[in-house]
Amino acid sequence: MSISPEFVNNKILVGLAGQQNAGKSTTFNMLTGAGQHIANYPGVTVDKKTGFYRYKDVKVETVDLPGTYSLTSFSLEERVARDFLITEKPDVVVNVVDASSLKRSLYFSFQVLEMGFPVVIALNMMDVAARNGTEINFEALRKNLKVPVIPTVGRKSIGKKELRDAILEVFNGKNHGKIQSPLQINYDALEKPIEDLRQDLAQTTLESRYPCRWLAVKLVEGDSEAVRLVTQALGASCNELQTARRIKDVFEAQNDLDVADYMMGCRDKLATKVIKESVTEKKDGRDRVTEMIDSVVLNRFAAPFFLVLTVFMIYQLSIVKGYELTRYWWPVLAKFRAIVAGFLPDAGMLQDPYVRSMGLWMVDSANALLNYIPIFLILFALIAILEDSGYMARIAFILDRLFNLFGLHGQSTLPFILGGVFAGGCAVPGVMATKGIPDERSRMATILTVPYMNCLAKVPFYTLLINVFFAPYKSWAMLFLSTFTIFVALLVARFLTATLLSSMETAPFVMELPKYHPPTFFGVGQRAVERTWQYIKKVGSIVVAVSVCVFTMLQFPGLGHEKATQFQNEMDQAVTIFHEKSASSSYAHQFKDKAALISLVNVYTDYKTAKLTVKTAEGSRALDAKFQSRYPDLFKFLKPKGDKAAKKINKSLRKLVSKRKGLRRQIKEEQIETSFLGMVGRSLEPLTQWAGFDWKVNVAILSSFAARESSVATIGVLYQQGADENKSLEDRMAAETGGDNFTPLHALAIMVFFAMYPPCLATTIMIKVQTASYKWMVFSMVFPTILGFVVASGIFTGGRLMGLSGIQMMGVFYGLTVLLTIATGLFKHWGKKMTPVSGAPGASIQ
């Protein structure tokens, strides 16, 4: 094939379209390789995957359109795919078709062909078709569809050259006016009215913007999006819309048959004809492997077992094993922190320079998120395996009926799993995973309820309070916290879909059960890296920027002059004692200078901190060698051996460092109490007392908005018993909260509020990204705050009025929550007659 010189080096725009599970992603990877970029379509949250490759001196841009079953206007993905085709007008459309389910795939192909675009059919999964005994006559198929048909096996890169050649050939033919007449479906009784309407549309301004034949078909079919396009261009009362409505009404009155059903019948008749002339079945055409697997994993009794096992394996491999990998990854982040610290001003004796404090705060905020990268890589790889293998659709199928009772969708399963159905997930990837939900109302409900799941960052806080206040009932308390949030999420979803989200569009629930396919290493790895990189870009950078605001609110207005002077005087006294105790040492004169003493204190502190991370004698020796090489003049004071003068300095130094550490901790506590966040915490006490929260709890909760982990860190600063560092945080908190000031009932109210508390900063940002709305981002913060506080107040105040203990109130609240969930789920279908609806082969429609 030759390319005309005038088209050489031109940029070709190719749209890759097809149904879900037809192997579109593997075909995209086959064509573009690693030259890919992922963004979002403007104004929506659907992934826009773009790839580039150069072939025979022609640069080809390939856009992987969302996988859809049709090009109607039911779901967001369908609208996005159709809008791209209409507005971008790609030079070539590659329609990826599942060769093993050809007839089902033809319904989508007809819709693409009807739009009049230059089309190439990529007949994918030829290996599966051959295994099923399906033989396809490619020439007959080309003749019937009037477009090139290229057999491919995307995951093995079979047919890559032929497909690239066909794309260039169709592009070249289009530009020379040699493209073949597109396939036109004959709608029999409706054919003449449709053709007349097409001619009318061709006389309007729409002729240059949309395929008029396609637009006429869609208007007669009653497609709401087509009606909107014509209304915008010609007005709601234009003759063309009236003509379309009249054609529809007259036909339905005369034939007692819905126009859309009749037109589907015409397409089915054509599909049957094409299959009859193009396909020969040597066997019965069924995939025995798929049927055998489904007979087990979709068995009424075995399905829940395999679902739970799958969820367990996801947690075990990603959360448990992935977390073990963070032990190897964290030293890399720690080294990065040390490198950054080396470029910042040195630490002061009492307070560090502001630039150093803020810089390390930013790095620590980023590291707290980046530490989970190994977990996310494994998690996203496992998700890709479930998607590519075909089992993800089975998970949605199993749980859809239950979720549907509460306004959710079968595909809400994955986001809840990632968010932490029981404990250990993260809401950020959970919210990200809602992109795959085709029903807009269910998708929004899922986005707003995923944060109720128990993410990994909440577990330390739960563990702390349970060990202090519910030690005899640890198992029951953890069971309560692990499961009541699921019931809360279902109740909130039902409330939102019945009220605020009720006007949002819903789509008919069409769920395909695809054949099982072995995932490819390249495809799984690529998506794992892509999704993890999206997480880093969209969350990490913004969190670092906002962490500056949180840092400022915790640092300012700062210590008053009187307090600052008091702490400084104590530090000066400690320094004076150091000099007095070490005066008899021959090295004492080296540290008369204040800068030299601070340098010694910082090196000693760094050395002791590094020692805590060393687990072996070999590692300890390596660390000693490193510090001795870096600080040859100071190392003898860090680890004196036979040098008595150095030992004297070391002994005095240890006391000075201990005093310094205690004072710095007191300063931090004072700063938090007098900071903007501390003042807000105290100002909220008159209100939060109804839920049993004092100002310290208020500050801990407020600080945890940036990251849930900071709640325990803040508690650790606020609840201290003198300077005794040998006591655990649980012991210190128990000692300070003894008596009636802080009881298990207080702790229960706090834990429930914390479970329902608004999502962390990273998650709220991701909610903004997924909803493209600041309104919903604010709602995701305000609504859970109000709901959580009302529930916590009811638990604390109600428990006190009824004289119940913490564990008794836990049982009462849990029972009420379960009963309310059951009643709400049943209420939706009271008085309704459930009518089964049959769907297309291989699909379940509800």
Short mmCIF file of N, CA, C and O in Angstrom, two decimals, residues 40 45 380 426-435 443 447 450-451 531-540 542-543 759-773 776-777 780:
data_model
loop_
_atom_site.label_atom_id
_atom_site.label_comp_id
_atom_site.label_asym_id
_atom_site.label_seq_id
_atom_site.Cartn_x
_atom_site.Cartn_y
_atom_site.Cartn_z
N ASN A 40 -8.66 13.34 31.56
CA ASN A 40 -10.12 13.23 31.60
C ASN A 40 -10.71 14.01 30.45
O ASN A 40 -10.17 15.03 30.03
N THR A 45 -15.63 12.97 34.33
CA THR A 45 -14.60 12.20 35.04
C THR A 45 -14.21 10.93 34.31
O THR A 45 -13.48 10.12 34.85
N PHE A 380 -3.73 -2.01 42.44
CA PHE A 380 -4.21 -1.69 41.10
C PHE A 380 -3.88 -2.82 40.12
O PHE A 380 -4.62 -3.04 39.16
N CYS A 426 -8.24 2.39 51.66
CA CYS A 426 -7.97 3.83 51.53
C CYS A 426 -9.06 4.42 50.66
O CYS A 426 -9.36 3.89 49.58
N ALA A 427 -9.65 5.52 51.10
CA ALA A 427 -10.78 6.11 50.38
C ALA A 427 -10.37 6.72 49.05
O ALA A 427 -11.19 6.83 48.14
N VAL A 428 -9.10 7.12 48.92
CA VAL A 428 -8.66 7.77 47.68
C VAL A 428 -8.79 6.84 46.47
O VAL A 428 -9.46 7.18 45.50
N PRO A 429 -8.17 5.66 46.48
CA PRO A 429 -8.39 4.76 45.34
C PRO A 429 -9.83 4.28 45.25
O PRO A 429 -10.32 3.97 44.16
N GLY A 430 -10.54 4.23 46.40
CA GLY A 430 -11.95 3.86 46.37
C GLY A 430 -12.78 4.85 45.57
O GLY A 430 -13.61 4.46 44.74
N VAL A 431 -12.55 6.14 45.80
CA VAL A 431 -13.27 7.17 45.05
C VAL A 431 -12.83 7.15 43.59
O VAL A 431 -13.65 7.32 42.68
N MET A 432 -11.54 6.92 43.35
CA MET A 432 -11.05 6.85 41.97
C MET A 432 -11.73 5.73 41.20
O MET A 432 -12.01 5.86 40.00
N ALA A 433 -12.03 4.63 41.88
CA ALA A 433 -12.58 3.44 41.21
C ALA A 433 -14.05 3.62 40.81
O ALA A 433 -14.59 2.75 40.12
N THR A 434 -14.70 4.70 41.23
CA THR A 434 -16.11 4.90 40.87
C THR A 434 -16.28 5.27 39.40
O THR A 434 -17.42 5.34 38.92
N LYS A 435 -15.18 5.54 38.70
CA LYS A 435 -15.29 5.91 37.29
C LYS A 435 -16.01 4.84 36.47
O LYS A 435 -16.64 5.14 35.46
N ARG A 443 -23.30 6.28 40.93
CA ARG A 443 -21.90 6.67 41.01
C ARG A 443 -21.70 7.78 42.04
O ARG A 443 -20.77 7.74 42.86
N ILE A 447 -19.54 7.60 45.52
CA ILE A 447 -18.48 8.57 45.83
C ILE A 447 -18.66 9.14 47.23
O ILE A 447 -17.70 9.28 48.01
N VAL A 450 -18.21 6.06 50.06
CA VAL A 450 -16.94 5.34 50.22
C VAL A 450 -16.15 5.82 51.44
O VAL A 450 -15.57 5.01 52.17
N PRO A 451 -16.12 7.15 51.74
CA PRO A 451 -15.35 7.60 52.90
C PRO A 451 -15.83 7.04 54.24
O PRO A 451 -15.10 7.16 55.24
N ARG A 531 -2.34 4.13 37.11
CA ARG A 531 -3.26 4.54 38.18
C ARG A 531 -2.51 5.03 39.40
O ARG A 531 -2.96 5.97 40.08
N THR A 532 -1.37 4.42 39.70
CA THR A 532 -0.57 4.88 40.83
C THR A 532 0.00 6.27 40.53
O THR A 532 0.03 7.13 41.42
N TRP A 533 0.42 6.48 39.31
CA TRP A 533 0.96 7.79 38.94
C TRP A 533 -0.12 8.86 39.00
O TRP A 533 0.15 10.00 39.41
N GLN A 534 -1.34 8.51 38.61
CA GLN A 534 -2.45 9.45 38.75
C GLN A 534 -2.65 9.83 40.21
O GLN A 534 -2.88 11.00 40.54
N TYR A 535 -2.58 8.86 41.07
CA TYR A 535 -2.72 9.11 42.51
C TYR A 535 -1.64 10.06 42.98
O TYR A 535 -1.92 11.03 43.70
N ILE A 536 -0.41 9.84 42.57
CA ILE A 536 0.70 10.70 43.00
C ILE A 536 0.51 12.12 42.49
O ILE A 536 0.67 13.10 43.24
N LYS A 537 0.13 12.27 41.24
CA LYS A 537 0.00 13.60 40.64
C LYS A 537 -1.18 14.38 41.20
O LYS A 537 -1.05 15.55 41.58
N LYS A 538 -2.36 13.72 41.25
CA LYS A 538 -3.58 14.44 41.61
C LYS A 538 -3.72 14.68 43.11
O LYS A 538 -4.47 15.55 43.53
N VAL A 539 -3.04 13.87 43.91
CA VAL A 539 -3.20 13.98 45.36
C VAL A 539 -1.95 14.54 46.01
O VAL A 539 -2.00 15.52 46.74
N GLY A 540 -0.81 13.91 45.70
CA GLY A 540 0.42 14.28 46.40
C GLY A 540 0.77 15.74 46.29
O GLY A 540 1.08 16.39 47.29
N ILE A 542 -1.08 18.36 45.57
CA ILE A 542 -2.05 19.25 46.21
C ILE A 542 -1.95 19.15 47.72
O ILE A 542 -2.03 20.14 48.44
N VAL A 543 -1.75 17.93 48.22
CA VAL A 543 -1.63 17.75 49.67
C VAL A 543 -0.42 18.51 50.21
O VAL A 543 -0.48 19.14 51.27
N PRO A 759 -14.27 12.97 55.00
CA PRO A 759 -13.05 12.35 54.45
C PRO A 759 -11.84 13.24 54.64
O PRO A 759 -11.97 14.46 54.80
N CYS A 760 -10.68 12.64 54.61
CA CYS A 760 -9.44 13.40 54.78
C CYS A 760 -9.21 14.31 53.58
O CYS A 760 -9.91 14.24 52.57
N LEU A 761 -8.21 15.16 53.71
CA LEU A 761 -7.92 16.14 52.68
C LEU A 761 -7.72 15.50 51.32
O LEU A 761 -8.27 15.95 50.31
N ALA A 762 -6.93 14.43 51.27
CA ALA A 762 -6.65 13.77 49.99
C ALA A 762 -7.94 13.26 49.35
O ALA A 762 -8.13 13.38 48.13
N THR A 763 -8.84 12.72 50.16
CA THR A 763 -10.09 12.18 49.61
C THR A 763 -11.02 13.28 49.13
O THR A 763 -11.68 13.14 48.10
N THR A 764 -11.10 14.38 49.88
CA THR A 764 -11.95 15.49 49.44
C THR A 764 -11.47 16.06 48.11
O THR A 764 -12.27 16.44 47.26
N ILE A 765 -10.15 16.10 47.94
CA ILE A 765 -9.61 16.56 46.67
C ILE A 765 -10.00 15.60 45.55
O ILE A 765 -10.39 16.00 44.45
N MET A 766 -9.93 14.29 45.84
CA MET A 766 -10.30 13.31 44.84
C MET A 766 -11.81 13.37 44.54
O MET A 766 -12.23 13.15 43.40
N ILE A 767 -12.63 13.69 45.53
CA ILE A 767 -14.07 13.87 45.30
C ILE A 767 -14.30 15.04 44.35
O ILE A 767 -15.13 14.98 43.45
N LYS A 768 -13.53 16.11 44.55
CA LYS A 768 -13.63 17.25 43.63
C LYS A 768 -13.24 16.83 42.22
O LYS A 768 -13.91 17.20 41.22
N VAL A 769 -12.18 16.04 42.09
CA VAL A 769 -11.72 15.59 40.78
C VAL A 769 -12.78 14.72 40.10
O VAL A 769 -13.09 14.89 38.92
N GLN A 770 -13.39 13.81 40.87
CA GLN A 770 -14.33 12.86 40.29
C GLN A 770 -15.70 13.48 39.99
O GLN A 770 -16.37 13.05 39.06
N THR A 771 -16.11 14.44 40.80
CA THR A 771 -17.43 15.07 40.58
C THR A 771 -17.33 16.34 39.76
O THR A 771 -18.34 16.84 39.27
N ALA A 772 -16.10 16.87 39.62
CA ALA A 772 -15.88 18.14 38.92
C ALA A 772 -16.73 19.25 39.53
O ALA A 772 -17.25 20.11 38.83
N SER A 773 -16.90 19.21 40.85
CA SER A 773 -17.79 20.16 41.52
C SER A 773 -17.28 20.48 42.92
O SER A 773 -17.06 19.57 43.72
N TRP A 776 -20.11 19.53 45.63
CA TRP A 776 -20.13 18.18 46.20
C TRP A 776 -18.94 17.96 47.12
O TRP A 776 -19.03 17.19 48.08
N MET A 777 -17.82 18.61 46.85
CA MET A 777 -16.67 18.49 47.74
C MET A 777 -17.02 19.07 49.11
O MET A 777 -16.73 18.45 50.15
N SER A 780 -19.47 16.84 50.92
CA SER A 780 -18.82 15.65 51.48
C SER A 780 -18.17 15.93 52.82
O SER A 780 -17.86 15.00 53.58
#
